[in-house]
Short mmCIF file of C-alpha atoms and ligand atoms in Angstrom, two decimals:
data_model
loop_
_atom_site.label_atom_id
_atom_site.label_comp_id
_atom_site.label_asym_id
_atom_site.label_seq_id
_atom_site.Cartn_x
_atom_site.Cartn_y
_atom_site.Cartn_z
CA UNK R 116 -48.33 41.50 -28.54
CA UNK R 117 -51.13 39.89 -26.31
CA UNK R 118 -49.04 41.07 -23.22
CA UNK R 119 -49.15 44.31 -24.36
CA UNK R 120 -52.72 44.17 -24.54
CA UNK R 121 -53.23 42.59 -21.29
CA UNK R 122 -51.23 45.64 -20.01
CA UNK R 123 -53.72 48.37 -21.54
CA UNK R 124 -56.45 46.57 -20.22
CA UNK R 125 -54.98 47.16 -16.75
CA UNK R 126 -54.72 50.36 -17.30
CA UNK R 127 -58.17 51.15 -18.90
CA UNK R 128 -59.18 49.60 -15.47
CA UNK R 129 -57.10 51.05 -13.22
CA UNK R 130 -57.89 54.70 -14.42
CA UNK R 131 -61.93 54.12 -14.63
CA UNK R 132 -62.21 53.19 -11.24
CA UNK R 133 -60.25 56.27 -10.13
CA UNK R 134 -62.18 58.31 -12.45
CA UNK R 135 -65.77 56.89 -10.71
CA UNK R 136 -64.33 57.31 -7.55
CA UNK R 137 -63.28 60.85 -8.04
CA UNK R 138 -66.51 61.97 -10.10
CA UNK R 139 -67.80 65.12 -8.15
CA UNK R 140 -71.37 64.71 -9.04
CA UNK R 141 -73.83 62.08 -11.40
CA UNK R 142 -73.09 64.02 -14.18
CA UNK R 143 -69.35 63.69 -14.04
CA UNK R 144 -69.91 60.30 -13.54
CA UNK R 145 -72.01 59.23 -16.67
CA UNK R 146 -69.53 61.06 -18.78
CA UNK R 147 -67.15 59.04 -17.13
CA UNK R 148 -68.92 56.15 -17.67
CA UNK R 149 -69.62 56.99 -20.87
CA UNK R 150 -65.34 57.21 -21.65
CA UNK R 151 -64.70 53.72 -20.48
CA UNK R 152 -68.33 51.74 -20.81
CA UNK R 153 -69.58 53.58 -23.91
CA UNK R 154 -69.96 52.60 -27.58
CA UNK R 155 -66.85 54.48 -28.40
CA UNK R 156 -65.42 53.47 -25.06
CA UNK R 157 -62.35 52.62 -23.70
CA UNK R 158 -62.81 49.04 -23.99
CA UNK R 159 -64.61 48.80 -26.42
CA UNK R 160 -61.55 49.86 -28.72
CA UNK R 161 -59.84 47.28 -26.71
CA UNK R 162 -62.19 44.86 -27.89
CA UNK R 163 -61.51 45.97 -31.43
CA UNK R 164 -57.72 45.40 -30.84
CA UNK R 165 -58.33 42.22 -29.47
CA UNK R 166 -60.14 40.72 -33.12
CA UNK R 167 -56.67 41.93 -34.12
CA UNK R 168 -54.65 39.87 -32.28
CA UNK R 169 -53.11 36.41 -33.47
CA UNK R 170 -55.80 33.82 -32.83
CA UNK R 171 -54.12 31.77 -30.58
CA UNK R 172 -53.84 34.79 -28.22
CA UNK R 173 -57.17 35.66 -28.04
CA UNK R 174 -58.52 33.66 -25.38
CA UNK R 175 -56.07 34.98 -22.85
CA UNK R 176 -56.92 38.70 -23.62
CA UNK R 177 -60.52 37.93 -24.15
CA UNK R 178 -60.71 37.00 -20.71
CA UNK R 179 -58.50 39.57 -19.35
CA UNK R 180 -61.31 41.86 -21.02
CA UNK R 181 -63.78 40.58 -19.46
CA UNK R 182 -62.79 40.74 -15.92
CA UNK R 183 -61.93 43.84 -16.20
CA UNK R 184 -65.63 45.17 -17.90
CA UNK R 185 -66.74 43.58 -14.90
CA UNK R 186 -64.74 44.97 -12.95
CA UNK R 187 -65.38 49.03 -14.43
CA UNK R 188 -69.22 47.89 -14.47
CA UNK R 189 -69.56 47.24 -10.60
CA UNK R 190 -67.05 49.91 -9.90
CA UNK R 191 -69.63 52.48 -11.69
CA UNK R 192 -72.24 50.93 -9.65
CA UNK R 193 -70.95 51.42 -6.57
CA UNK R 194 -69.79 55.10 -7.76
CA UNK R 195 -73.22 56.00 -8.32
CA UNK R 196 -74.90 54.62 -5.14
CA UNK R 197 -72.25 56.29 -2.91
CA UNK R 198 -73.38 59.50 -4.93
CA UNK R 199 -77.39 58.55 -4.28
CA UNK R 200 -76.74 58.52 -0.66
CA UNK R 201 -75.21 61.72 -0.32
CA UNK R 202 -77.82 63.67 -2.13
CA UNK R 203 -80.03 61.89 0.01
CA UNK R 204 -78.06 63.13 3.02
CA UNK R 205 -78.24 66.47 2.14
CA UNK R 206 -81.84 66.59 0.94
CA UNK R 207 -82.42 65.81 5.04
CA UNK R 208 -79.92 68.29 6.32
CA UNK R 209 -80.79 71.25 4.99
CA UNK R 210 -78.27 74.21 6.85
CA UNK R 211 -80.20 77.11 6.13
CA UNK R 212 -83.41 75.88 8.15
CA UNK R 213 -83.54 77.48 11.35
CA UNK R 214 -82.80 75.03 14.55
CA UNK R 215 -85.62 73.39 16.40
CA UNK R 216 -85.53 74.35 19.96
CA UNK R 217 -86.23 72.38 22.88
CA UNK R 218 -88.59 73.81 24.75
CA UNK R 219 -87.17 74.50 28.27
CA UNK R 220 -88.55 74.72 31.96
CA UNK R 221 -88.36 77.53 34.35
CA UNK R 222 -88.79 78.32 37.76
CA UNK R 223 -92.17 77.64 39.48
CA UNK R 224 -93.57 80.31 40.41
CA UNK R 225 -93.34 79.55 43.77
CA UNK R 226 -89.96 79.06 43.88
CA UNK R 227 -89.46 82.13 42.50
CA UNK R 228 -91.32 84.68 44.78
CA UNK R 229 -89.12 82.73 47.14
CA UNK R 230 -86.06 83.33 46.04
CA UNK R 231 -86.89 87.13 45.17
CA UNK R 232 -88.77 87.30 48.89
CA UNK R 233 -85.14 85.54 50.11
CA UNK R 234 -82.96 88.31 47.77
CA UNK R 235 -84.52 91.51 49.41
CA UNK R 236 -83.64 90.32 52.78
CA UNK R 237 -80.20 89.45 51.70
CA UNK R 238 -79.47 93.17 50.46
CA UNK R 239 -80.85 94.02 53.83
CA UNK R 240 -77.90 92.11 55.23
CA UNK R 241 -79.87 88.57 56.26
CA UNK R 242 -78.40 85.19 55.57
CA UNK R 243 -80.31 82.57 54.20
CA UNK R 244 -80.51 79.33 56.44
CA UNK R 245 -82.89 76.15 55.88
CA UNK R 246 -84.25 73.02 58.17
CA UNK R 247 -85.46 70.16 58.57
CA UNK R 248 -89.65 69.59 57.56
CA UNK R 249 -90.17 66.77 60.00
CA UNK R 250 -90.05 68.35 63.21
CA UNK R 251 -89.66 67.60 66.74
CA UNK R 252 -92.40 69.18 69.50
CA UNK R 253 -90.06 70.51 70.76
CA UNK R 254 -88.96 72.82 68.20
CA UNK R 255 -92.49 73.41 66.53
CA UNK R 256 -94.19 74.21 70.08
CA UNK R 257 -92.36 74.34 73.05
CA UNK R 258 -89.58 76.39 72.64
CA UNK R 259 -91.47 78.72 70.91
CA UNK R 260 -93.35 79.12 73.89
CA UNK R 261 -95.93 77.02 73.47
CA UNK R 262 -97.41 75.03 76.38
CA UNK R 263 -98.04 71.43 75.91
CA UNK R 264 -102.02 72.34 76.56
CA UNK R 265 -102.07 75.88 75.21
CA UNK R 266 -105.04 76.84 72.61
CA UNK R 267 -102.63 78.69 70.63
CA UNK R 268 -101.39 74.83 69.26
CA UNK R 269 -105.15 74.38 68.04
CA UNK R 270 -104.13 77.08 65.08
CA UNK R 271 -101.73 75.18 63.59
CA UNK R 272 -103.72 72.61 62.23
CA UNK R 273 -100.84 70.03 63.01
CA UNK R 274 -99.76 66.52 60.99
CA UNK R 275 -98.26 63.94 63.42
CA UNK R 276 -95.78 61.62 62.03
CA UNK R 277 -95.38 60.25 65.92
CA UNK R 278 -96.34 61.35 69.18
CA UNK R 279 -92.81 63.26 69.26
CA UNK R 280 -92.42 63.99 65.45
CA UNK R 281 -94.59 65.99 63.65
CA UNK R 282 -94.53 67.86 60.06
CA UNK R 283 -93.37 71.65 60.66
CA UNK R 284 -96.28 73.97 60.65
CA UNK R 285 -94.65 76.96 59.91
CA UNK R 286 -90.76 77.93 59.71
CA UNK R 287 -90.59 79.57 63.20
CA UNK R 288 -89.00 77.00 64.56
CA UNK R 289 -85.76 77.50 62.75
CA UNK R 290 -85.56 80.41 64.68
CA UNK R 291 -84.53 78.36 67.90
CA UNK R 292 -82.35 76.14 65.98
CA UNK R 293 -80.42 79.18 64.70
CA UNK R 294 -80.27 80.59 68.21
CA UNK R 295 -79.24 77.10 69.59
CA UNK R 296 -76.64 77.41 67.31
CA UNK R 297 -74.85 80.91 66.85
CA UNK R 298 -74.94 84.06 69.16
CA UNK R 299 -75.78 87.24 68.51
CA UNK R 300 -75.82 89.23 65.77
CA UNK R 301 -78.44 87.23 64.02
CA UNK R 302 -79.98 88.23 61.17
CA UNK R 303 -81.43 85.17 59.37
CA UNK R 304 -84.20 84.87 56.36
CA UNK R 305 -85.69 80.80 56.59
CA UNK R 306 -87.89 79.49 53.23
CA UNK R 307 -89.49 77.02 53.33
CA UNK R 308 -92.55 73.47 53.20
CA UNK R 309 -94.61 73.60 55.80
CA UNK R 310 -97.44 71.56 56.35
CA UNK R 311 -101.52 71.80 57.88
CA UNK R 312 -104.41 69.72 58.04
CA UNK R 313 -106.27 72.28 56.32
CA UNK R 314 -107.34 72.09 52.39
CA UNK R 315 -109.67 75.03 50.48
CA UNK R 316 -109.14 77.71 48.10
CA UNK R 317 -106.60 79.70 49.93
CA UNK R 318 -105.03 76.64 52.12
CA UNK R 319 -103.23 73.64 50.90
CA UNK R 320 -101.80 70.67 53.19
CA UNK R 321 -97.99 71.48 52.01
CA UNK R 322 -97.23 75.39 51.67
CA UNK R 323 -94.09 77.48 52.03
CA UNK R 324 -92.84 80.01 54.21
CA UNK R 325 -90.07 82.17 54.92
CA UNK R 326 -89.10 83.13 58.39
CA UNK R 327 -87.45 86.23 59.75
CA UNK R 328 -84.99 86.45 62.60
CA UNK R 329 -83.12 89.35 64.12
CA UNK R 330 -81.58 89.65 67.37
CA UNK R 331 -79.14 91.96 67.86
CA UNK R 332 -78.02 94.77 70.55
CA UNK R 333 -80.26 97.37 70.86
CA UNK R 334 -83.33 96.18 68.21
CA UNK R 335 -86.64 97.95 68.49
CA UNK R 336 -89.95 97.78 67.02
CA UNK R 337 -89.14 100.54 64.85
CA UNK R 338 -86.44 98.27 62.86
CA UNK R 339 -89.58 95.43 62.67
CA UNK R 340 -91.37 98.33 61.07
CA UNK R 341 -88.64 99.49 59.10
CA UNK R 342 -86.92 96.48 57.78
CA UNK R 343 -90.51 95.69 56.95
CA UNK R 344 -92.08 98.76 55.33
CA UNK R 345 -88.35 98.28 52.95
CA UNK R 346 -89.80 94.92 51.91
CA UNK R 347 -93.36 95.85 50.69
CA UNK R 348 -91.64 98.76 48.65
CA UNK R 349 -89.18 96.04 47.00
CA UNK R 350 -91.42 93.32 46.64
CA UNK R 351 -94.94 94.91 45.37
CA UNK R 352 -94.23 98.58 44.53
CA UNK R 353 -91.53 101.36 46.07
CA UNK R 354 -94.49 103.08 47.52
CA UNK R 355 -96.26 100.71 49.00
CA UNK R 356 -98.04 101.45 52.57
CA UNK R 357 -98.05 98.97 55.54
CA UNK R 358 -99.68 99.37 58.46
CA UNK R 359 -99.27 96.54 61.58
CA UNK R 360 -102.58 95.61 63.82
CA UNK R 361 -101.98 94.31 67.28
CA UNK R 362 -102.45 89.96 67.14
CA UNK R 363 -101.09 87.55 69.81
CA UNK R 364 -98.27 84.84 68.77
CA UNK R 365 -97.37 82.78 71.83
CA UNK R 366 -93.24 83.41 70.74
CA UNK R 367 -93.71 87.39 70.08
CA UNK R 368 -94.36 89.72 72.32
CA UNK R 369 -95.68 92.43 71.19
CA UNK R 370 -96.91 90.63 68.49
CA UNK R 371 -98.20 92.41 65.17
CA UNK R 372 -100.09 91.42 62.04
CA UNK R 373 -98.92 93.20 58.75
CA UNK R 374 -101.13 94.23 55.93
CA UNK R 375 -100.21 96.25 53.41
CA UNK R 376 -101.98 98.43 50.97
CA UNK R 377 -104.42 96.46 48.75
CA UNK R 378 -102.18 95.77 45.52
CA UNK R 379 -105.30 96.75 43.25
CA UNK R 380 -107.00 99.73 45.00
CA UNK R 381 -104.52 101.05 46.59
CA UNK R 382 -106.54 101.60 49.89
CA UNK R 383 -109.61 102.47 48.31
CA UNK R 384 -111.82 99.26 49.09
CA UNK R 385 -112.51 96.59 46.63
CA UNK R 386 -113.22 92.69 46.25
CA UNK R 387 -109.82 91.60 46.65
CA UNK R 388 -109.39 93.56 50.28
CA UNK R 389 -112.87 92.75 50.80
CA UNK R 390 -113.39 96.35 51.34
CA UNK R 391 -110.90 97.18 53.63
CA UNK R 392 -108.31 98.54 51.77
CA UNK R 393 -105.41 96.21 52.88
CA UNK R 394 -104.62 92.85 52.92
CA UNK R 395 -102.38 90.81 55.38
CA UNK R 396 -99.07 89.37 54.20
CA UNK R 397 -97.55 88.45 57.55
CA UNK R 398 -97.19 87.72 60.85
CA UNK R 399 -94.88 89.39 63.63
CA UNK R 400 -93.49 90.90 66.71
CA UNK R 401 -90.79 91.12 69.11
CA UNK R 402 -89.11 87.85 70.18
CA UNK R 403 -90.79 87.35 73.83
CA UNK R 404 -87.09 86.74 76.09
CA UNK R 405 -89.27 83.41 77.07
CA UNK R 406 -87.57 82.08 73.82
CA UNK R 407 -84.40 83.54 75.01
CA UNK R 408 -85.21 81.02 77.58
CA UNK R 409 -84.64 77.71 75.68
CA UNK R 410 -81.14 79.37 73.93
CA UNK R 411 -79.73 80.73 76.70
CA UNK R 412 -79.37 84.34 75.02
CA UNK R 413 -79.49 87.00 77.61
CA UNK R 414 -82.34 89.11 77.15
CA UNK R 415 -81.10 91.98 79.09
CA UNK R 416 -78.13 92.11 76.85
CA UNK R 417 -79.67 91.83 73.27
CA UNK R 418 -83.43 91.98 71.96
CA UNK R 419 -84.96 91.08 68.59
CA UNK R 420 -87.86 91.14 66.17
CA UNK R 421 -89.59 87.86 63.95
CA UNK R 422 -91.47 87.62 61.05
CA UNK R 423 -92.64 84.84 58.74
CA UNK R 424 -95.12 85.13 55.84
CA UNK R 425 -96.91 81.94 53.05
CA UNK R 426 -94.68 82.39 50.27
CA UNK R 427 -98.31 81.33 47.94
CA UNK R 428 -100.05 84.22 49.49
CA UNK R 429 -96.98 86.99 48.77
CA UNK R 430 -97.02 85.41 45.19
CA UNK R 431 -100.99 85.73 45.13
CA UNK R 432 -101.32 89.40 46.23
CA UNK R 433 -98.67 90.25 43.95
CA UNK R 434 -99.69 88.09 40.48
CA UNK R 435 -103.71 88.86 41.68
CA UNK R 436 -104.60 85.11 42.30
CA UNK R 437 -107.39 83.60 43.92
CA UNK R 438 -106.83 80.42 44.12
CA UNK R 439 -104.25 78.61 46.00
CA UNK R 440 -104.06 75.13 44.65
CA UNK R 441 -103.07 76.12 40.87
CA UNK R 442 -99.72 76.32 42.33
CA UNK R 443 -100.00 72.42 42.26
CA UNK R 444 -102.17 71.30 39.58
CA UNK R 445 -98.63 71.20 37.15
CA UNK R 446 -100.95 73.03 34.55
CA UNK R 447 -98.41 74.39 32.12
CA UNK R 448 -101.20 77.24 30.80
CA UNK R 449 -100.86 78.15 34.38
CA UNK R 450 -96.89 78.10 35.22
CA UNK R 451 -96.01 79.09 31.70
CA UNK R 452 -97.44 82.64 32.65
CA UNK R 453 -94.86 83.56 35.25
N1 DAH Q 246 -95.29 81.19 62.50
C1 DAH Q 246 -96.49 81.98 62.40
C2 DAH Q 246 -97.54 81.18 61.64
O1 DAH Q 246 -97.21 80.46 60.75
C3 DAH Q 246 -96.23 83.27 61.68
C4 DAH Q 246 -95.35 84.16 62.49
C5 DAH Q 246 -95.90 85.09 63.34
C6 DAH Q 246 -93.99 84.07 62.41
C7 DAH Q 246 -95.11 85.91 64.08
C8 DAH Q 246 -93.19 84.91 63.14
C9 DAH Q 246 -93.77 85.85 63.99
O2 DAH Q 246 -91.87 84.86 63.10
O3 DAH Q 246 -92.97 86.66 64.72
O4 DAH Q 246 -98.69 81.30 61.93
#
């Protein structure tokens, strides 16, 4: 008789801990509860059996009945904190919020006119090449024709790093290191740091450029102008005016100074042209065969036209800024803009 006792006790245990376990939600669970742990419970009609039993058989079931309320007791406990922690879980992850996004970078601005200066030349058919910022004499002055005592160096405002090695001052002299290094056809765009000893609102120490080379059979100053005039219509507006005024680089010969039509008054005269009506984006000419010199291109066989503008003062002109060393300052109300 006991034994069969003993064996619904089992039971009544077995089948509340599967019902705790498999209660959906708290309510399930108290009713649950309620079935096994209640008044009117499970065991507690066990219990009543048990004052039944023969009283020498009591203690054994009496214990057996009280492991096992144990047992169902801590089995609903643990039940009903595995249920509190996954409301909590889902009071913090609510689906149907929106996502928080990161907030992401972009391009500097800088880079930027660069790369769009750098894309009109390549659907004009240049390649893109790049070099080294610590430069030798050599390249920076010399083979650009550039005497060792020659005024012309004064301009260029120069950082030594040694009496040999200096910081590039402008891009041009990737122009002999491409011509050192392939023949003719070349037609080569160069961006690029560059570095002066000069610091106000429209210079800063470190700048960028991008160069321009073309040598080719056959090149004239009209494909300077035209190449040119096709870059002020792509990079400010299609019609766009340039006009070039005579200047002297030591490695161009003719040499020319581009301006194009001021950006705000189109010609008419204002603050930003300073009256004029234009404002200068570049410097350029034809390459003087003295350069040809140093590469040992022929300059009765092939001739060739330069270029190389400050990537700041395109991006100025064309965003209307006066003041070159936001660029730097890492001022996110300022970079955010672009
Ligand atoms: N390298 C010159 C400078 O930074 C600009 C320049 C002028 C580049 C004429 C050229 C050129 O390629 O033909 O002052």
């Amino acid at each position: 008789m006991s034994s069969g006792l003993i064996e619904r006790i089992r039971e009544a245990v077995d089948s509340a801990l599967q019902a705790f376990q498999a209660a959906p939600s708290a309510g399930a669970l108290e009713a649950a509860r309620i079935e096994f742990l209640g008044a009117k419970g499970r065991l507690a009609e066990l219990m009543k059996a048990l004052g039944a039993l023969p009283k020498e058989e009591r203690p054994e079931a009496g214990s057996a009945a009280n492991a096992a309320r144990q047992a169902i007791t801590a089995a609903h406990q643990a039940a009903a904190a595995a249920l509190e922690r996954q409301a909590g879980a889902a009071d913090l992850l609510d689906v149907t919020l929106p996502g928080r996004r990161q907030p992401r970078g972009h391009q500097h601005v800088v880079s930027r006119t660069a790369a769009e200066i750098c894309d009109i030349f390549a659907r004009l058919g240049f390649s893109l090449v790049e070099g080294p910022e610590v430069e030798t004499d050599f390249y920076n002055f010399e083979a650009l024709n550039f005497p060792p005592d020659h005024p012309a160096r004064d301009m260029q405002d120069t950082l030594f790093v040694s009496r040999e090695l200096l910081l590039r001052t402008h891009t041009s002299p990737m122009q002999v290191r491409t011509m050192e290094k392939t023949q003719p056809p070349v037609w080569v765009v160069v961006p690029g740091k560059t570095y002066r000893r000069d610091s106000d609102i429209s210079h800063s120490p470190m700048f960028h450029q991008v160069e321009g080379l073309v040598v080719d059979q056959g090149i004239t100053f009209a494909d300077l102008k035209g190449v040119l005039t096709a870059f002020a219509a792509a990079m400010f507006s299609p019609d766009t005016q340039i006009r070039l005024r005579p200047s002297f680089f030591p490695f161009t010969e003719p040499s020319a100074e581009v301006d194009i039509a001021c950006v705000l008054c189109h010609g008419a005269g204002c603050r930003l042209c300073k009256g004029t009506g234009w404002l200068e984006i570049l410097g350029s000419g034809m390459v003087d065969p003295a350069v040809y010199g140093f590469v040992g291109y022929d300059p009765d066989k092939v001739s060739g036209f330069a270029f190389g503008m400050g990537i700041e003062r395109v991006a100025m002109l064309k965003y209307g800024l006066d003041d070159i060393r936001m660029f730097y300052e890492s001022d996110l109300r300022f970079l955010t803009q672009f």
